[in-house]
Amino acid sequence: MSSLKRESQTCSACGATAGIFVCRGCLKSFCLRHTNEHRSSIEQQMETIIFNHERLRQCIAGEEVEEYFQQLHGHVNQWETQSINKIRDTAIDIHQQLKFINQRYHNSTHDQLRQLKQQIRNAQNDGNFFENDLKLWQAEIQKLQSTISEQENLQISLDSNSESFISRIKLTDKTDYNGTIPIDYFECNRKHMNSEDFTNLNLKGEYSSGNKLFRFKLDDLEQNTFVLMGIISTSRTKNVDPYKNPTFYGWSTKNLVYLHGVPHSNIDNYQSDMDGNDIFQLILDCERQTVRLINERTHRKYELNVDISKCPFPWQPHVRILSSL
């Protein structure tokens, strides 16, 4: 005689109580108590999605994106103005050279031609000329003719052997790396400084993997301002003088490069060359264990290999400004 055996499923949450409800989404069974908890968890996830959607909507509808695109338009306008000025300056220089050469040849040739004409006329009136005089005058005429012909050898040509003095611009991503890198943008402005020392509060993140790009602008940079740009290790920086941090890798004014807190000069041909309103990119590449700096005005790029034993993970971006030393 055969018997029927009822197959039972236990709650996937506790594994002890029988599962009496099956979720249509994950197809798991839950007891009565954990059914309510499971539904509550789904509703919380829904609230998170709604919150993220609303935050994204506010970001798109806000002024930050529009202001950033206005900055890009400003860069294009600046490039256009600088390019036009370069063309105008070059044209003025060539015009001045042509004017100088023309006046020099004109004055010199006319003076010599006038003197030669007077000599020939006097000799003709007096009848005082011979074969050697004729040869001399003929040579002078040929010499003046050659001088005039030299002007016709001048031409305006394109200098194809030199680099273009107007750089062609294009719209690109802010990094040479493949893929997308999260970007933080901020401005270092003296009016936001605490006393004379400044550390941006947006630079408190810690990074041990992946890539991170920080884009920052130096406003109102004075001649004696001291700037540090790079990374430090958060695992070894407690109670450490921020300007003498032994884990600091980066760059500063006065053409100095820092390797684990020690300043060096003449490394990788680094030149600080910082002006007010300069925009820099600081790229943390944890996978390659490198840090990179790009000056958007000069287009100069610098990269440092980081010794993990000197500057272990996690890393933190380190940008500081001191108005005077």
PDB file of C-alpha atoms in Angstrom:
ATOM      1  CA  MET A   1       0.000   0.000   0.000  1.00  0.00           C
ATOM      2  CA  SER A   2       1.499   3.291  -1.088  1.00  0.00           C
ATOM      3  CA  SER A   3       1.381   6.433   1.035  1.00  0.00           C
ATOM      4  CA  LEU A   4       1.336  10.091   0.004  1.00  0.00           C
ATOM      5  CA  LYS A   5       4.122  12.226   1.475  1.00  0.00           C
ATOM      6  CA  ARG A   6       3.607  15.999   1.578  1.00  0.00           C
ATOM      7  CA  GLU A   7       6.722  17.933   0.556  1.00  0.00           C
ATOM      8  CA  SER A   8       7.294  20.913   2.846  1.00  0.00           C
ATOM      9  CA  GLN A   9       9.527  23.962   2.394  1.00  0.00           C
ATOM     10  CA  THR A  10      11.153  25.787   5.242  1.00  0.00           C
ATOM     11  CA  CYS A  11      11.469  29.551   5.529  1.00  0.00           C
ATOM     12  CA  SER A  12      14.509  30.746   3.540  1.00  0.00           C
ATOM     13  CA  ALA A  13      15.205  33.366   6.201  1.00  0.00           C
ATOM     14  CA  CYS A  14      15.235  31.326   9.420  1.00  0.00           C
ATOM     15  CA  GLY A  15      15.338  27.767   8.027  1.00  0.00           C
ATOM     16  CA  ALA A  16      13.301  26.468  10.946  1.00  0.00           C
ATOM     17  CA  THR A  17       9.688  27.454  10.453  1.00  0.00           C
ATOM     18  CA  ALA A  18       7.662  26.217   7.510  1.00  0.00           C
ATOM     19  CA  GLY A  19       7.424  28.582   4.589  1.00  0.00           C
ATOM     20  CA  ILE A  20       3.805  29.503   3.914  1.00  0.00           C
ATOM     21  CA  PHE A  21       4.239  32.408   1.493  1.00  0.00           C
ATOM     22  CA  VAL A  22       6.258  32.469  -1.733  1.00  0.00           C
ATOM     23  CA  CYS A  23       7.611  35.801  -2.994  1.00  0.00           C
ATOM     24  CA  ARG A  24       6.698  36.332  -6.658  1.00  0.00           C
ATOM     25  CA  GLY A  25       9.930  38.284  -7.175  1.00  0.00           C
ATOM     26  CA  CYS A  26      12.684  36.086  -5.729  1.00  0.00           C
ATOM     27  CA  LEU A  27      10.522  32.873  -5.588  1.00  0.00           C
ATOM     28  CA  LYS A  28      11.666  32.151  -2.039  1.00  0.00           C
ATOM     29  CA  SER A  29       9.435  30.843   0.755  1.00  0.00           C
ATOM     30  CA  PHE A  30       9.002  32.714   4.028  1.00  0.00           C
ATOM     31  CA  CYS A  31       7.191  32.124   7.284  1.00  0.00           C
ATOM     32  CA  LEU A  32       4.622  34.650   8.441  1.00  0.00           C
ATOM     33  CA  ARG A  33       7.087  36.722  10.487  1.00  0.00           C
ATOM     34  CA  HIS A  34       9.802  36.820   7.863  1.00  0.00           C
ATOM     35  CA  THR A  35       7.275  37.491   5.108  1.00  0.00           C
ATOM     36  CA  ASN A  36       6.592  40.865   6.708  1.00  0.00           C
ATOM     37  CA  GLU A  37      10.320  41.543   7.143  1.00  0.00           C
ATOM     38  CA  HIS A  38      11.028  40.585   3.520  1.00  0.00           C
ATOM     39  CA  ARG A  39       8.303  42.907   2.258  1.00  0.00           C
ATOM     40  CA  SER A  40       9.607  45.710   4.470  1.00  0.00           C
ATOM     41  CA  SER A  41      13.091  45.246   2.987  1.00  0.00           C
ATOM     42  CA  ILE A  42      11.687  45.505  -0.545  1.00  0.00           C
ATOM     43  CA  GLU A  43       9.831  48.692   0.345  1.00  0.00           C
ATOM     44  CA  GLN A  44      13.029  50.217   1.793  1.00  0.00           C
ATOM     45  CA  GLN A  45      14.863  49.435  -1.456  1.00  0.00           C
ATOM     46  CA  MET A  46      12.039  51.123  -3.335  1.00  0.00           C
ATOM     47  CA  GLU A  47      12.411  54.230  -1.166  1.00  0.00           C
ATOM     48  CA  THR A  48      16.149  54.279  -1.906  1.00  0.00           C
ATOM     49  CA  ILE A  49      15.460  54.176  -5.649  1.00  0.00           C
ATOM     50  CA  ILE A  50      12.949  57.015  -5.327  1.00  0.00           C
ATOM     51  CA  PHE A  51      15.464  59.053  -3.309  1.00  0.00           C
ATOM     52  CA  ASN A  52      18.260  58.500  -5.867  1.00  0.00           C
ATOM     53  CA  HIS A  53      15.909  59.381  -8.702  1.00  0.00           C
ATOM     54  CA  GLU A  54      14.869  62.612  -7.003  1.00  0.00           C
ATOM     55  CA  ARG A  55      18.480  63.549  -6.275  1.00  0.00           C
ATOM     56  CA  LEU A  56      19.382  62.944  -9.925  1.00  0.00           C
ATOM     57  CA  ARG A  57      16.397  65.020 -11.052  1.00  0.00           C
ATOM     58  CA  GLN A  58      17.461  67.918  -8.838  1.00  0.00           C
ATOM     59  CA  CYS A  59      21.009  67.688 -10.158  1.00  0.00           C
ATOM     60  CA  ILE A  60      19.825  67.828 -13.774  1.00  0.00           C
ATOM     61  CA  ALA A  61      17.364  70.624 -13.067  1.00  0.00           C
ATOM     62  CA  GLY A  62      19.868  72.593 -10.967  1.00  0.00           C
ATOM     63  CA  GLU A  63      22.414  75.182 -12.035  1.00  0.00           C
ATOM     64  CA  GLU A  64      25.598  73.158 -11.520  1.00  0.00           C
ATOM     65  CA  VAL A  65      25.485  71.376 -14.890  1.00  0.00           C
ATOM     66  CA  GLU A  66      24.580  74.568 -16.737  1.00  0.00           C
ATOM     67  CA  GLU A  67      27.382  76.484 -14.997  1.00  0.00           C
ATOM     68  CA  TYR A  68      29.885  73.806 -15.942  1.00  0.00           C
ATOM     69  CA  PHE A  69      28.862  73.956 -19.609  1.00  0.00           C
ATOM     70  CA  GLN A  70      29.150  77.732 -19.445  1.00  0.00           C
ATOM     71  CA  GLN A  71      32.728  77.232 -18.244  1.00  0.00           C
ATOM     72  CA  LEU A  72      33.406  75.002 -21.256  1.00  0.00           C
ATOM     73  CA  HIS A  73      31.972  77.666 -23.568  1.00  0.00           C
ATOM     74  CA  GLY A  74      34.248  80.151 -21.824  1.00  0.00           C
ATOM     75  CA  HIS A  75      37.284  77.972 -22.566  1.00  0.00           C
ATOM     76  CA  VAL A  76      36.304  77.876 -26.247  1.00  0.00           C
ATOM     77  CA  ASN A  77      35.865  81.659 -26.333  1.00  0.00           C
ATOM     78  CA  GLN A  78      39.242  82.132 -24.651  1.00  0.00           C
ATOM     79  CA  TRP A  79      40.913  79.837 -27.198  1.00  0.00           C
ATOM     80  CA  GLU A  80      39.219  81.721 -30.031  1.00  0.00           C
ATOM     81  CA  THR A  81      40.389  85.096 -28.703  1.00  0.00           C
ATOM     82  CA  GLN A  82      43.944  83.893 -28.121  1.00  0.00           C
ATOM     83  CA  SER A  83      44.102  82.326 -31.587  1.00  0.00           C
ATOM     84  CA  ILE A  84      42.835  85.506 -33.254  1.00  0.00           C
ATOM     85  CA  ASN A  85      45.353  87.576 -31.298  1.00  0.00           C
ATOM     86  CA  LYS A  86      48.181  85.269 -32.370  1.00  0.00           C
ATOM     87  CA  ILE A  87      47.134  85.564 -36.018  1.00  0.00           C
ATOM     88  CA  ARG A  88      46.812  89.339 -35.742  1.00  0.00           C
ATOM     89  CA  ASP A  89      50.210  89.688 -34.036  1.00  0.00           C
ATOM     90  CA  THR A  90      51.880  87.525 -36.686  1.00  0.00           C
ATOM     91  CA  ALA A  91      50.249  89.509 -39.493  1.00  0.00           C
ATOM     92  CA  ILE A  92      51.365  92.809 -37.946  1.00  0.00           C
ATOM     93  CA  ASP A  93      54.923  91.502 -37.631  1.00  0.00           C
ATOM     94  CA  ILE A  94      55.058  90.404 -41.297  1.00  0.00           C
ATOM     95  CA  HIS A  95      53.559  93.741 -42.412  1.00  0.00           C
ATOM     96  CA  GLN A  96      56.255  95.595 -40.495  1.00  0.00           C
ATOM     97  CA  GLN A  97      58.993  93.449 -42.020  1.00  0.00           C
ATOM     98  CA  LEU A  98      57.635  94.069 -45.531  1.00  0.00           C
ATOM     99  CA  LYS A  99      57.413  97.792 -44.891  1.00  0.00           C
ATOM    100  CA  PHE A 100      60.983  97.944 -43.608  1.00  0.00           C
ATOM    101  CA  ILE A 101      62.397  95.928 -46.517  1.00  0.00           C
ATOM    102  CA  ASN A 102      60.445  97.935 -49.073  1.00  0.00           C
ATOM    103  CA  GLN A 103      61.578 101.265 -47.650  1.00  0.00           C
ATOM    104  CA  ARG A 104      65.180 100.092 -47.448  1.00  0.00           C
ATOM    105  CA  TYR A 105      65.285  98.922 -51.050  1.00  0.00           C
ATOM    106  CA  HIS A 106      63.298 101.898 -52.305  1.00  0.00           C
ATOM    107  CA  ASN A 107      65.447 104.541 -50.633  1.00  0.00           C
ATOM    108  CA  SER A 108      68.748 102.864 -51.447  1.00  0.00           C
ATOM    109  CA  THR A 109      67.887 102.091 -55.068  1.00  0.00           C
ATOM    110  CA  HIS A 110      66.471 105.538 -55.804  1.00  0.00           C
ATOM    111  CA  ASP A 111      69.506 107.283 -54.314  1.00  0.00           C
ATOM    112  CA  GLN A 112      71.948 105.202 -56.339  1.00  0.00           C
ATOM    113  CA  LEU A 113      69.874 105.568 -59.504  1.00  0.00           C
ATOM    114  CA  ARG A 114      69.686 109.343 -59.083  1.00  0.00           C
ATOM    115  CA  GLN A 115      73.458 109.616 -58.590  1.00  0.00           C
ATOM    116  CA  LEU A 116      74.125 107.406 -61.626  1.00  0.00           C
ATOM    117  CA  LYS A 117      71.765 109.458 -63.755  1.00  0.00           C
ATOM    118  CA  GLN A 118      73.561 112.666 -62.770  1.00  0.00           C
ATOM    119  CA  GLN A 119      76.965 111.169 -63.653  1.00  0.00           C
ATOM    120  CA  ILE A 120      75.772 109.967 -67.067  1.00  0.00           C
ATOM    121  CA  ARG A 121      74.108 113.300 -67.891  1.00  0.00           C
ATOM    122  CA  ASN A 122      77.175 115.330 -66.929  1.00  0.00           C
ATOM    123  CA  ALA A 123      79.448 113.081 -68.949  1.00  0.00           C
ATOM    124  CA  GLN A 124      77.132 113.249 -71.951  1.00  0.00           C
ATOM    125  CA  ASN A 125      76.915 117.049 -71.849  1.00  0.00           C
ATOM    126  CA  ASP A 126      80.675 117.420 -71.548  1.00  0.00           C
ATOM    127  CA  GLY A 127      81.487 114.666 -74.009  1.00  0.00           C
ATOM    128  CA  ASN A 128      83.866 113.388 -71.387  1.00  0.00           C
ATOM    129  CA  PHE A 129      83.305 109.628 -71.402  1.00  0.00           C
ATOM    130  CA  PHE A 130      85.162 106.638 -72.754  1.00  0.00           C
ATOM    131  CA  GLU A 131      84.854 102.833 -72.997  1.00  0.00           C
ATOM    132  CA  ASN A 132      85.852 102.220 -69.404  1.00  0.00           C
ATOM    133  CA  ASP A 133      83.177 104.709 -68.219  1.00  0.00           C
ATOM    134  CA  LEU A 134      80.529 102.924 -70.264  1.00  0.00           C
ATOM    135  CA  LYS A 135      81.520  99.549 -68.768  1.00  0.00           C
ATOM    136  CA  LEU A 136      81.376 101.013 -65.256  1.00  0.00           C
ATOM    137  CA  TRP A 137      77.937 102.537 -65.764  1.00  0.00           C
ATOM    138  CA  GLN A 138      76.616  99.352 -67.386  1.00  0.00           C
ATOM    139  CA  ALA A 139      77.835  97.348 -64.376  1.00  0.00           C
ATOM    140  CA  GLU A 140      76.106  99.791 -62.006  1.00  0.00           C
ATOM    141  CA  ILE A 141      72.842  99.462 -63.961  1.00  0.00           C
ATOM    142  CA  GLN A 142      73.025  95.651 -63.805  1.00  0.00           C
ATOM    143  CA  LYS A 143      73.742  95.804 -60.086  1.00  0.00           C
ATOM    144  CA  LEU A 144      70.687  97.990 -59.473  1.00  0.00           C
ATOM    145  CA  GLN A 145      68.604  95.692 -61.654  1.00  0.00           C
ATOM    146  CA  SER A 146      69.658  92.722 -59.512  1.00  0.00           C
ATOM    147  CA  THR A 147      68.757  94.641 -56.368  1.00  0.00           C
ATOM    148  CA  ILE A 148      65.270  95.318 -57.735  1.00  0.00           C
ATOM    149  CA  SER A 149      64.862  91.668 -58.740  1.00  0.00           C
ATOM    150  CA  GLU A 150      65.669  90.568 -55.196  1.00  0.00           C
ATOM    151  CA  GLN A 151      62.418  92.114 -53.998  1.00  0.00           C
ATOM    152  CA  GLU A 152      60.474  89.886 -56.377  1.00  0.00           C
ATOM    153  CA  ASN A 153      62.023  86.823 -54.729  1.00  0.00           C
ATOM    154  CA  LEU A 154      60.115  87.509 -51.516  1.00  0.00           C
ATOM    155  CA  GLN A 155      56.975  85.459 -50.952  1.00  0.00           C
ATOM    156  CA  ILE A 156      54.555  84.527 -48.173  1.00  0.00           C
ATOM    157  CA  SER A 157      54.795  80.825 -47.359  1.00  0.00           C
ATOM    158  CA  LEU A 158      53.424  78.479 -44.709  1.00  0.00           C
ATOM    159  CA  ASP A 159      55.939  77.274 -42.150  1.00  0.00           C
ATOM    160  CA  SER A 160      55.198  73.555 -42.337  1.00  0.00           C
ATOM    161  CA  ASN A 161      58.352  72.527 -40.452  1.00  0.00           C
ATOM    162  CA  SER A 162      57.375  74.150 -37.154  1.00  0.00           C
ATOM    163  CA  GLU A 163      54.662  73.163 -34.724  1.00  0.00           C
ATOM    164  CA  SER A 164      51.409  75.004 -35.171  1.00  0.00           C
ATOM    165  CA  PHE A 165      51.326  78.079 -32.979  1.00  0.00           C
ATOM    166  CA  ILE A 166      47.553  77.633 -32.729  1.00  0.00           C
ATOM    167  CA  SER A 167      46.591  74.378 -31.035  1.00  0.00           C
ATOM    168  CA  ARG A 168      43.472  72.759 -32.389  1.00  0.00           C
ATOM    169  CA  ILE A 169      40.940  72.130 -29.638  1.00  0.00           C
ATOM    170  CA  LYS A 170      38.513  69.249 -29.343  1.00  0.00           C
ATOM    171  CA  LEU A 171      35.954  68.014 -26.852  1.00  0.00           C
ATOM    172  CA  THR A 172      37.261  65.004 -24.930  1.00  0.00           C
ATOM    173  CA  ASP A 173      36.911  63.172 -21.663  1.00  0.00           C
ATOM    174  CA  LYS A 174      38.905  64.606 -18.767  1.00  0.00           C
ATOM    175  CA  THR A 175      41.223  61.610 -18.546  1.00  0.00           C
ATOM    176  CA  ASP A 176      43.265  59.447 -20.880  1.00  0.00           C
ATOM    177  CA  TYR A 177      42.194  56.304 -19.074  1.00  0.00           C
ATOM    178  CA  ASN A 178      39.681  53.956 -20.669  1.00  0.00           C
ATOM    179  CA  GLY A 179      36.322  53.822 -18.984  1.00  0.00           C
ATOM    180  CA  THR A 180      34.700  56.236 -16.597  1.00  0.00           C
ATOM    181  CA  ILE A 181      36.470  57.757 -13.611  1.00  0.00           C
ATOM    182  CA  PRO A 182      34.471  59.532 -10.891  1.00  0.00           C
ATOM    183  CA  ILE A 183      35.298  63.240 -10.913  1.00  0.00           C
ATOM    184  CA  ASP A 184      35.217  65.749  -8.073  1.00  0.00           C
ATOM    185  CA  TYR A 185      35.516  69.451  -8.963  1.00  0.00           C
ATOM    186  CA  PHE A 186      36.213  72.214  -6.492  1.00  0.00           C
ATOM    187  CA  GLU A 187      37.835  75.624  -6.286  1.00  0.00           C
ATOM    188  CA  CYS A 188      40.654  76.637  -3.944  1.00  0.00           C
ATOM    189  CA  ASN A 189      39.775  80.225  -3.182  1.00  0.00           C
ATOM    190  CA  ARG A 190      41.441  82.483  -0.625  1.00  0.00           C
ATOM    191  CA  LYS A 191      38.101  83.783   0.584  1.00  0.00           C
ATOM    192  CA  HIS A 192      37.243  80.236   1.720  1.00  0.00           C
ATOM    193  CA  MET A 193      40.464  79.770   3.650  1.00  0.00           C
ATOM    194  CA  ASN A 194      40.664  79.374   7.398  1.00  0.00           C
ATOM    195  CA  SER A 195      43.324  81.948   8.328  1.00  0.00           C
ATOM    196  CA  GLU A 196      46.111  81.471   5.782  1.00  0.00           C
ATOM    197  CA  ASP A 197      45.990  77.680   5.633  1.00  0.00           C
ATOM    198  CA  PHE A 198      43.387  75.841   3.602  1.00  0.00           C
ATOM    199  CA  THR A 199      42.382  72.227   3.136  1.00  0.00           C
ATOM    200  CA  ASN A 200      39.286  71.518   1.046  1.00  0.00           C
ATOM    201  CA  LEU A 201      36.674  69.508   2.929  1.00  0.00           C
ATOM    202  CA  ASN A 202      35.771  67.615  -0.238  1.00  0.00           C
ATOM    203  CA  LEU A 203      39.127  65.819  -0.045  1.00  0.00           C
ATOM    204  CA  LYS A 204      38.338  63.549   2.880  1.00  0.00           C
ATOM    205  CA  GLY A 205      37.755  60.347   0.896  1.00  0.00           C
ATOM    206  CA  GLU A 206      39.984  57.293   1.211  1.00  0.00           C
ATOM    207  CA  TYR A 207      40.903  55.197  -1.820  1.00  0.00           C
ATOM    208  CA  SER A 208      42.507  51.767  -2.059  1.00  0.00           C
ATOM    209  CA  SER A 209      41.266  50.536  -5.444  1.00  0.00           C
ATOM    210  CA  GLY A 210      40.193  51.812  -8.831  1.00  0.00           C
ATOM    211  CA  ASN A 211      40.809  55.282 -10.255  1.00  0.00           C
ATOM    212  CA  LYS A 212      39.698  58.681  -8.990  1.00  0.00           C
ATOM    213  CA  LEU A 213      40.037  62.063 -10.690  1.00  0.00           C
ATOM    214  CA  PHE A 214      39.916  65.376  -8.804  1.00  0.00           C
ATOM    215  CA  ARG A 215      39.674  68.593 -10.801  1.00  0.00           C
ATOM    216  CA  PHE A 216      40.423  71.790  -8.910  1.00  0.00           C
ATOM    217  CA  LYS A 217      40.976  75.457  -9.625  1.00  0.00           C
ATOM    218  CA  LEU A 218      43.430  77.807  -7.905  1.00  0.00           C
ATOM    219  CA  ASP A 219      41.845  81.241  -7.527  1.00  0.00           C
ATOM    220  CA  ASP A 220      43.693  84.467  -6.670  1.00  0.00           C
ATOM    221  CA  LEU A 221      47.129  82.844  -6.539  1.00  0.00           C
ATOM    222  CA  GLU A 222      49.694  85.319  -5.193  1.00  0.00           C
ATOM    223  CA  GLN A 223      53.398  85.372  -6.003  1.00  0.00           C
ATOM    224  CA  ASN A 224      54.571  83.953  -2.656  1.00  0.00           C
ATOM    225  CA  THR A 225      51.800  81.378  -2.322  1.00  0.00           C
ATOM    226  CA  PHE A 226      52.998  77.859  -1.486  1.00  0.00           C
ATOM    227  CA  VAL A 227      50.910  75.029  -2.954  1.00  0.00           C
ATOM    228  CA  LEU A 228      51.002  71.269  -2.334  1.00  0.00           C
ATOM    229  CA  MET A 229      49.175  68.867  -4.659  1.00  0.00           C
ATOM    230  CA  GLY A 230      49.309  65.097  -4.312  1.00  0.00           C
ATOM    231  CA  ILE A 231      48.367  62.236  -1.986  1.00  0.00           C
ATOM    232  CA  ILE A 232      49.019  61.048   1.558  1.00  0.00           C
ATOM    233  CA  SER A 233      48.390  57.791   3.371  1.00  0.00           C
ATOM    234  CA  THR A 234      45.572  58.001   5.922  1.00  0.00           C
ATOM    235  CA  SER A 235      47.009  55.050   7.838  1.00  0.00           C
ATOM    236  CA  ARG A 236      50.092  57.004   8.929  1.00  0.00           C
ATOM    237  CA  THR A 237      49.028  60.627   9.134  1.00  0.00           C
ATOM    238  CA  LYS A 238      47.614  61.104  12.607  1.00  0.00           C
ATOM    239  CA  ASN A 239      49.040  64.147  14.388  1.00  0.00           C
ATOM    240  CA  VAL A 240      51.431  64.845  11.504  1.00  0.00           C
ATOM    241  CA  ASP A 241      52.367  68.323  10.310  1.00  0.00           C
ATOM    242  CA  PRO A 242      50.519  68.553   6.962  1.00  0.00           C
ATOM    243  CA  TYR A 243      53.495  70.319   5.386  1.00  0.00           C
ATOM    244  CA  LYS A 244      55.977  67.666   6.591  1.00  0.00           C
ATOM    245  CA  ASN A 245      53.952  64.529   5.977  1.00  0.00           C
ATOM    246  CA  PRO A 246      56.353  61.561   5.456  1.00  0.00           C
ATOM    247  CA  THR A 247      53.851  59.791   3.187  1.00  0.00           C
ATOM    248  CA  PHE A 248      53.252  62.712   0.824  1.00  0.00           C
ATOM    249  CA  TYR A 249      53.763  62.068  -2.886  1.00  0.00           C
ATOM    250  CA  GLY A 250      53.130  65.005  -5.165  1.00  0.00           C
ATOM    251  CA  TRP A 251      54.164  68.376  -6.489  1.00  0.00           C
ATOM    252  CA  SER A 252      54.479  71.937  -5.235  1.00  0.00           C
ATOM    253  CA  THR A 253      55.608  75.394  -6.195  1.00  0.00           C
ATOM    254  CA  LYS A 254      59.322  76.185  -6.686  1.00  0.00           C
ATOM    255  CA  ASN A 255      59.569  73.206  -9.090  1.00  0.00           C
ATOM    256  CA  LEU A 256      59.665  70.724  -6.199  1.00  0.00           C
ATOM    257  CA  VAL A 257      58.576  67.084  -6.389  1.00  0.00           C
ATOM    258  CA  TYR A 258      57.880  65.200  -3.135  1.00  0.00           C
ATOM    259  CA  LEU A 259      58.670  61.498  -2.733  1.00  0.00           C
ATOM    260  CA  HIS A 260      57.441  60.138   0.634  1.00  0.00           C
ATOM    261  CA  GLY A 261      57.695  63.626   2.141  1.00  0.00           C
ATOM    262  CA  VAL A 262      61.177  64.452   0.825  1.00  0.00           C
ATOM    263  CA  PRO A 263      61.394  67.379  -1.639  1.00  0.00           C
ATOM    264  CA  HIS A 264      63.437  66.934  -4.808  1.00  0.00           C
ATOM    265  CA  SER A 265      64.181  69.147  -7.790  1.00  0.00           C
ATOM    266  CA  ASN A 266      64.865  68.285 -11.440  1.00  0.00           C
ATOM    267  CA  ILE A 267      62.608  65.219 -11.450  1.00  0.00           C
ATOM    268  CA  ASP A 268      60.897  64.405 -14.749  1.00  0.00           C
ATOM    269  CA  ASN A 269      61.510  68.007 -15.902  1.00  0.00           C
ATOM    270  CA  TYR A 270      58.740  69.173 -13.579  1.00  0.00           C
ATOM    271  CA  GLN A 271      57.966  72.908 -13.725  1.00  0.00           C
ATOM    272  CA  SER A 272      55.393  74.296 -11.326  1.00  0.00           C
ATOM    273  CA  ASP A 273      54.380  77.215 -13.619  1.00  0.00           C
ATOM    274  CA  MET A 274      51.206  78.038 -11.642  1.00  0.00           C
ATOM    275  CA  ASP A 275      49.068  81.075 -12.397  1.00  0.00           C
ATOM    276  CA  GLY A 276      45.879  82.375 -10.870  1.00  0.00           C
ATOM    277  CA  ASN A 277      42.756  80.560 -12.098  1.00  0.00           C
ATOM    278  CA  ASP A 278      44.805  77.556 -13.266  1.00  0.00           C
ATOM    279  CA  ILE A 279      42.828  74.305 -13.347  1.00  0.00           C
ATOM    280  CA  PHE A 280      44.563  71.048 -12.413  1.00  0.00           C
ATOM    281  CA  GLN A 281      43.608  67.394 -12.624  1.00  0.00           C
ATOM    282  CA  LEU A 282      44.837  65.072  -9.872  1.00  0.00           C
ATOM    283  CA  ILE A 283      44.395  61.398 -10.793  1.00  0.00           C
ATOM    284  CA  LEU A 284      44.746  58.605  -8.246  1.00  0.00           C
ATOM    285  CA  ASP A 285      45.396  55.267  -9.972  1.00  0.00           C
ATOM    286  CA  CYS A 286      45.377  52.694  -7.206  1.00  0.00           C
ATOM    287  CA  GLU A 287      45.665  49.756  -9.603  1.00  0.00           C
ATOM    288  CA  ARG A 288      48.923  51.016 -11.143  1.00  0.00           C
ATOM    289  CA  GLN A 289      50.028  52.594  -7.842  1.00  0.00           C
ATOM    290  CA  THR A 290      50.635  55.962  -9.481  1.00  0.00           C
ATOM    291  CA  VAL A 291      49.475  59.541  -9.019  1.00  0.00           C
ATOM    292  CA  ARG A 292      49.212  61.947 -11.929  1.00  0.00           C
ATOM    293  CA  LEU A 293      48.978  65.743 -12.281  1.00  0.00           C
ATOM    294  CA  ILE A 294      47.781  67.672 -15.347  1.00  0.00           C
ATOM    295  CA  ASN A 295      47.809  71.454 -15.807  1.00  0.00           C
ATOM    296  CA  GLU A 296      44.943  72.217 -18.200  1.00  0.00           C
ATOM    297  CA  ARG A 297      46.430  75.582 -19.199  1.00  0.00           C
ATOM    298  CA  THR A 298      49.908  74.362 -20.132  1.00  0.00           C
ATOM    299  CA  HIS A 299      48.789  70.788 -20.990  1.00  0.00           C
ATOM    300  CA  ARG A 300      51.790  69.467 -19.081  1.00  0.00           C
ATOM    301  CA  LYS A 301      51.410  66.036 -17.522  1.00  0.00           C
ATOM    302  CA  TYR A 302      53.421  64.492 -14.702  1.00  0.00           C
ATOM    303  CA  GLU A 303      53.267  61.046 -13.108  1.00  0.00           C
ATOM    304  CA  LEU A 304      54.821  59.552  -9.974  1.00  0.00           C
ATOM    305  CA  ASN A 305      55.184  55.892  -9.048  1.00  0.00           C
ATOM    306  CA  VAL A 306      54.185  55.462  -5.412  1.00  0.00           C
ATOM    307  CA  ASP A 307      56.153  53.179  -3.096  1.00  0.00           C
ATOM    308  CA  ILE A 308      53.414  51.384  -1.165  1.00  0.00           C
ATOM    309  CA  SER A 309      55.791  50.690   1.709  1.00  0.00           C
ATOM    310  CA  LYS A 310      56.265  54.470   2.116  1.00  0.00           C
ATOM    311  CA  CYS A 311      52.691  55.499   1.334  1.00  0.00           C
ATOM    312  CA  PRO A 312      50.389  52.516   1.982  1.00  0.00           C
ATOM    313  CA  PHE A 313      46.704  52.369   1.147  1.00  0.00           C
ATOM    314  CA  PRO A 314      44.263  53.917   1.721  1.00  0.00           C
ATOM    315  CA  TRP A 315      45.246  57.117  -0.073  1.00  0.00           C
ATOM    316  CA  GLN A 316      43.747  60.541   0.383  1.00  0.00           C
ATOM    317  CA  PRO A 317      44.125  63.505  -2.009  1.00  0.00           C
ATOM    318  CA  HIS A 318      46.194  66.250  -0.408  1.00  0.00           C
ATOM    319  CA  VAL A 319      45.887  69.846  -1.656  1.00  0.00           C
ATOM    320  CA  ARG A 320      47.066  72.661   0.598  1.00  0.00           C
ATOM    321  CA  ILE A 321      47.707  76.356   0.143  1.00  0.00           C
ATOM    322  CA  LEU A 322      49.823  78.608   2.311  1.00  0.00           C
ATOM    323  CA  SER A 323      49.736  82.276   1.381  1.00  0.00           C
ATOM    324  CA  SER A 324      53.300  82.908   2.608  1.00  0.00           C
ATOM    325  CA  LEU A 325      56.263  80.956   3.951  1.00  0.00           C
TER     326      LEU A 325
END
